[in-house]
């Protein structure tokens, strides 16, 4: 199974949202990381055929997705960044409606919906109207509709927006559990969304691929460049001259700073193991905050 994006370009007026973007995805979970304005949502919409690119092609299993039509769409699950729900439907009615659009048999919809609603802790709300649900519940319902037909390609645009930490973990675990034999693209600027589940990460800036690799490969680039540094409170401004601060904590009279730097640091320090947040910050700096 292969999803291939060949030289995708998309502009809005003078703004080039995607600039000759190319990538190949096979089975696995991919984190598409980048600050707001990097082109992530535009990319997701083009993959889902909601937008046409100005140039380039999206190819799934050797076929142009725009020419494949329903054959491709039947293999696709999509969770958009903006919730698109019908407030007067009950949860159950909404999922039956989605199932009908995907030509699923009612009995299959019933079983699949019950399974997924239980996994996201929404089964007790199956007869509730959507307009009575909290924002987090609606977000989880959007994930259920994307998974309903057990798609081969799953596109998730900011899937944990509005969720509390417990719900974020539950959603991440569900994505990982259901990832076998699927291509899953997760677009986000929240590193923790994909830190523990993505097999590869694609870092985007201004519509281009900035870096791509496994977390181990990306983090290895910062070996010897991440430190835990002990400073005094009045030295915070000074330490900024030596690199990027990715974390800070206070212990007693000292401030402990996690610093990304390739300079000599004139403070007590210990080398730290790089993580994906360090990679993100080193790529985007304050732009990614």
Coordinates of C-alpha atoms in Angstrom, one line a residue:
X1 CA 0.0 0.0 0.0
X2 CA 1.4 3.4 -1.0
X3 CA 0.3 7.0 -1.0
X4 CA 2.5 9.1 -3.2
X5 CA 2.5 12.9 -3.4
X6 CA 4.4 14.1 -6.4
X7 CA 5.4 17.8 -6.6
X8 CA 2.3 19.2 -5.0
X9 CA 1.9 23.0 -5.3
X10 CA -1.0 25.1 -4.0
X11 CA -1.2 28.9 -3.8
X12 CA -3.8 31.3 -2.4
X13 CA -3.1 34.5 -4.3
X14 CA 0.5 35.4 -3.6
X15 CA 0.8 33.0 -0.7
X16 CA 2.3 29.6 -1.7
X17 CA 0.8 27.2 0.9
X18 CA 2.5 24.1 -0.7
X19 CA 5.7 24.5 -2.7
X20 CA 6.7 21.5 -4.8
X21 CA 5.8 19.1 -1.9
X22 CA 6.8 15.5 -2.5
X23 CA 6.6 12.5 -0.2
X24 CA 5.8 8.7 -0.2
X25 CA 3.9 7.1 2.7
X26 CA 3.4 3.3 3.2
X27 CA 1.8 1.5 6.2
X28 CA 2.5 3.3 9.4
X29 CA 1.8 6.4 11.5
X30 CA 3.3 9.6 10.3
X31 CA 3.4 12.9 12.2
X32 CA 3.1 16.0 10.0
X33 CA 4.7 18.7 12.2
X34 CA 5.0 22.4 11.7
X35 CA 3.9 25.7 13.1
X36 CA 0.6 27.4 12.0
X37 CA 0.9 28.4 8.4
X38 CA 3.2 25.6 7.4
X39 CA 0.7 24.2 4.9
X40 CA -0.4 21.1 6.9
X41 CA -4.2 21.6 6.6
X42 CA -3.9 22.5 2.9
X43 CA -1.9 19.2 2.4
X44 CA -4.6 17.2 4.3
X45 CA -7.4 18.8 2.2
X46 CA -5.6 17.9 -1.0
X47 CA -5.0 14.3 0.0
X48 CA -8.8 14.1 0.8
X49 CA -9.7 15.6 -2.6
X50 CA -11.4 18.5 -0.9
X51 CA -9.0 20.9 -2.7
X52 CA -7.3 20.6 -6.1
X53 CA -3.7 21.4 -6.2
X54 CA -2.3 23.9 -8.8
X55 CA 0.3 21.4 -9.9
X56 CA 1.3 17.8 -9.0
X57 CA -0.6 14.6 -8.4
X58 CA -1.7 12.4 -5.4
X59 CA -1.4 8.7 -6.2
X60 CA -2.8 5.9 -4.1
X61 CA -1.7 2.4 -5.1
X62 CA -0.6 3.6 -8.5
X63 CA -3.8 5.5 -9.4
X64 CA -4.4 9.2 -9.5
X65 CA -6.9 9.9 -6.6
X66 CA -8.9 12.5 -8.6
X67 CA -9.5 9.9 -11.3
X68 CA -10.2 7.1 -8.9
X69 CA -13.2 8.9 -7.4
X70 CA -15.2 6.7 -5.0
X71 CA -12.8 3.8 -5.3
X72 CA -10.2 6.0 -3.4
X73 CA -12.7 7.8 -1.2
X74 CA -14.1 4.4 0.1
X75 CA -10.6 3.7 1.4
X76 CA -10.3 7.1 3.1
X77 CA -11.1 8.3 6.6
X78 CA -10.8 12.0 7.4
X79 CA -11.1 14.0 10.6
X80 CA -10.9 17.7 9.8
X81 CA -9.5 20.4 12.0
X82 CA -12.9 22.1 12.1
X83 CA -15.8 20.0 13.5
X84 CA -18.4 19.4 10.9
X85 CA -21.4 17.9 12.8
X86 CA -25.2 18.0 12.6
X87 CA -26.3 19.4 16.0
X88 CA -29.8 18.0 15.9
X89 CA -28.7 14.5 15.2
X90 CA -28.1 12.0 18.0
X91 CA -24.6 10.5 18.1
X92 CA -26.1 7.2 16.8
X93 CA -28.1 8.9 14.0
X94 CA -25.0 10.8 12.9
X95 CA -22.9 7.6 12.6
X96 CA -25.7 5.8 10.7
X97 CA -25.8 8.8 8.3
X98 CA -22.0 8.6 7.8
X99 CA -22.3 4.8 7.3
X100 CA -25.0 5.3 4.7
X101 CA -22.7 7.8 2.8
X102 CA -20.0 5.1 2.8
X103 CA -22.5 2.4 1.6
X104 CA -22.0 0.4 4.8
X105 CA -24.7 -2.1 5.9
X106 CA -26.7 -1.0 8.9
X107 CA -25.7 -4.0 10.9
X108 CA -22.1 -3.4 10.2
X109 CA -22.5 0.3 11.2
X110 CA -24.2 -0.7 14.5
X111 CA -21.4 -3.1 15.5
X112 CA -18.6 -0.9 14.4
X113 CA -20.1 2.3 16.0
X114 CA -20.6 0.5 19.3
X115 CA -17.1 -0.8 19.3
X116 CA -15.5 2.6 18.6
X117 CA -17.8 4.6 20.9
X118 CA -16.8 2.3 23.8
X119 CA -13.2 2.9 23.0
X120 CA -13.5 6.7 23.1
X121 CA -15.8 6.6 26.2
X122 CA -18.9 7.9 24.3
X123 CA -21.1 4.8 24.3
X124 CA -23.4 6.1 27.1
X125 CA -24.0 9.3 25.0
X126 CA -25.0 7.4 21.8
X127 CA -28.7 8.6 22.1
X128 CA -27.7 12.2 23.1
X129 CA -28.1 15.0 20.6
X130 CA -24.8 16.3 19.3
X131 CA -25.6 19.9 20.5
X132 CA -25.6 18.6 24.1
X133 CA -22.0 17.2 23.9
X134 CA -19.0 19.0 25.2
X135 CA -16.2 20.1 22.8
X136 CA -14.0 17.2 23.8
X137 CA -16.9 14.7 23.1
X138 CA -17.5 16.2 19.7
X139 CA -13.8 15.9 18.9
X140 CA -13.9 12.2 19.9
X141 CA -17.0 11.7 17.8
X142 CA -15.2 13.1 14.8
X143 CA -12.5 10.5 15.3
X144 CA -15.1 7.8 15.4
X145 CA -16.7 8.8 12.1
X146 CA -13.3 8.9 10.5
X147 CA -12.6 5.3 11.7
X148 CA -16.2 4.0 11.0
X149 CA -15.5 2.2 7.7
X150 CA -12.1 0.9 8.8
X151 CA -10.3 2.9 6.1
X152 CA -6.9 2.1 4.7
X153 CA -5.8 5.7 4.7
X154 CA -6.6 7.8 7.8
X155 CA -6.1 11.6 7.7
X156 CA -6.3 13.3 11.1
X157 CA -6.0 17.1 11.3
X158 CA -5.2 18.3 14.9
X159 CA -7.1 15.2 16.3
X160 CA -6.6 16.1 20.0
X161 CA -7.6 19.8 19.9
X162 CA -9.7 20.6 22.9
X163 CA -9.1 17.3 24.7
X164 CA -7.9 17.1 28.3
X165 CA -4.7 15.1 29.0
X166 CA -6.5 11.9 29.8
X167 CA -8.6 12.1 26.6
X168 CA -5.4 12.9 24.6
X169 CA -3.8 9.7 25.9
X170 CA -6.9 7.6 25.1
X171 CA -7.1 9.0 21.5
X172 CA -3.4 8.3 20.9
X173 CA -3.8 4.8 22.2
X174 CA -6.8 4.2 20.0
X175 CA -4.9 5.4 16.9
X176 CA -2.0 3.2 17.7
X177 CA -4.3 0.2 18.4
X178 CA -6.1 0.6 15.1
X179 CA -3.0 1.4 13.0
X180 CA -2.2 -2.1 11.7
X181 CA -2.2 -2.2 7.9
X182 CA -3.1 1.5 7.5
X183 CA -1.5 4.7 6.4
X184 CA -2.2 7.3 9.1
X185 CA -1.2 10.9 8.7
X186 CA -1.5 13.1 11.8
X187 CA -1.2 16.8 11.2
X188 CA -0.4 18.7 14.4
X189 CA 1.8 21.4 16.0
X190 CA 1.6 19.6 19.4
X191 CA 4.6 17.3 19.6
X192 CA 3.2 15.1 22.3
X193 CA 0.3 14.0 20.0
X194 CA 2.7 11.9 18.0
X195 CA 5.8 11.6 20.1
X196 CA 5.0 8.0 21.3
X197 CA 3.1 6.6 18.3
X198 CA 4.6 8.0 15.0
X199 CA 6.9 5.7 13.1
X200 CA 8.2 8.7 11.1
X201 CA 7.9 12.5 11.3
X202 CA 7.7 15.1 8.6
X203 CA 8.6 18.6 9.6
X204 CA 7.1 21.3 7.3
X205 CA 7.8 24.9 6.9
X206 CA 6.2 27.2 4.3
X207 CA 4.8 24.3 2.3
X208 CA 8.1 22.4 2.0
X209 CA 9.6 19.3 3.7
X210 CA 12.2 20.7 6.1
X211 CA 13.2 17.3 7.6
X212 CA 11.9 13.8 7.6
X213 CA 12.9 10.7 9.5
X214 CA 12.2 8.4 12.5
X215 CA 12.3 10.1 15.9
X216 CA 15.7 8.4 16.6
X217 CA 17.1 9.8 13.3
X218 CA 15.9 13.3 14.0
X219 CA 16.9 13.3 17.6
X220 CA 20.4 12.0 16.8
X221 CA 21.2 15.2 15.0
X222 CA 21.1 17.0 18.3
X223 CA 23.4 14.6 20.2
X224 CA 25.9 16.7 22.2
X225 CA 23.8 19.9 21.7
X226 CA 21.2 19.6 24.5
X227 CA 22.1 20.4 28.1
X228 CA 20.6 20.8 31.5
X229 CA 22.1 24.1 32.8
X230 CA 22.1 25.4 36.3
X231 CA 21.8 29.2 36.6
X232 CA 20.7 31.9 38.9
X233 CA 17.4 33.7 38.4
X234 CA 19.1 36.9 37.3
X235 CA 21.0 35.0 34.6
X236 CA 18.0 33.9 32.5
X237 CA 18.5 36.7 29.9
X238 CA 22.2 36.0 29.7
X239 CA 21.7 32.2 29.0
X240 CA 19.5 33.0 26.1
X241 CA 22.6 34.3 24.2
X242 CA 23.9 30.7 24.1
X243 CA 21.0 28.9 22.5
X244 CA 17.3 28.0 22.6
X245 CA 15.5 27.3 25.9
X246 CA 13.2 24.3 25.6
X247 CA 12.4 24.0 29.3
X248 CA 12.9 25.6 32.6
X249 CA 12.3 24.7 36.3
X250 CA 13.1 26.2 39.7
X251 CA 14.7 24.2 42.4
X252 CA 15.6 26.0 45.6
X253 CA 17.7 29.1 44.7
X254 CA 18.7 27.7 41.3
X255 CA 17.0 27.7 37.9
X256 CA 17.5 24.6 35.7
X257 CA 17.3 25.3 32.0
X258 CA 17.1 22.8 29.2
X259 CA 19.2 24.5 26.5
X260 CA 19.8 23.6 22.8
X261 CA 23.2 25.0 21.9
X262 CA 26.3 24.3 19.9
X263 CA 28.3 26.9 21.8
X264 CA 30.6 26.6 24.8
X265 CA 28.3 27.3 27.8
X266 CA 30.0 29.0 30.8
X267 CA 27.7 27.6 33.4
X268 CA 27.4 24.2 35.3
X269 CA 25.8 21.8 32.9
X270 CA 25.0 18.1 32.1
X271 CA 24.4 16.8 28.6
X272 CA 20.8 15.6 28.1
X273 CA 19.3 13.2 25.7
X274 CA 17.5 15.0 22.8
X275 CA 13.8 14.5 22.4
X276 CA 11.3 15.4 19.6
X277 CA 10.4 18.7 21.3
X278 CA 14.0 19.7 21.1
X279 CA 14.0 18.8 17.4
X280 CA 10.9 20.9 16.8
X281 CA 12.3 23.9 18.6
X282 CA 15.7 23.7 16.9
X283 CA 13.9 23.6 13.5
X284 CA 11.3 26.4 14.1
X285 CA 12.6 28.4 17.0
X286 CA 10.1 30.9 18.4
X287 CA 8.1 30.5 15.1
X288 CA 6.9 27.1 16.3
X289 CA 5.7 28.3 19.7

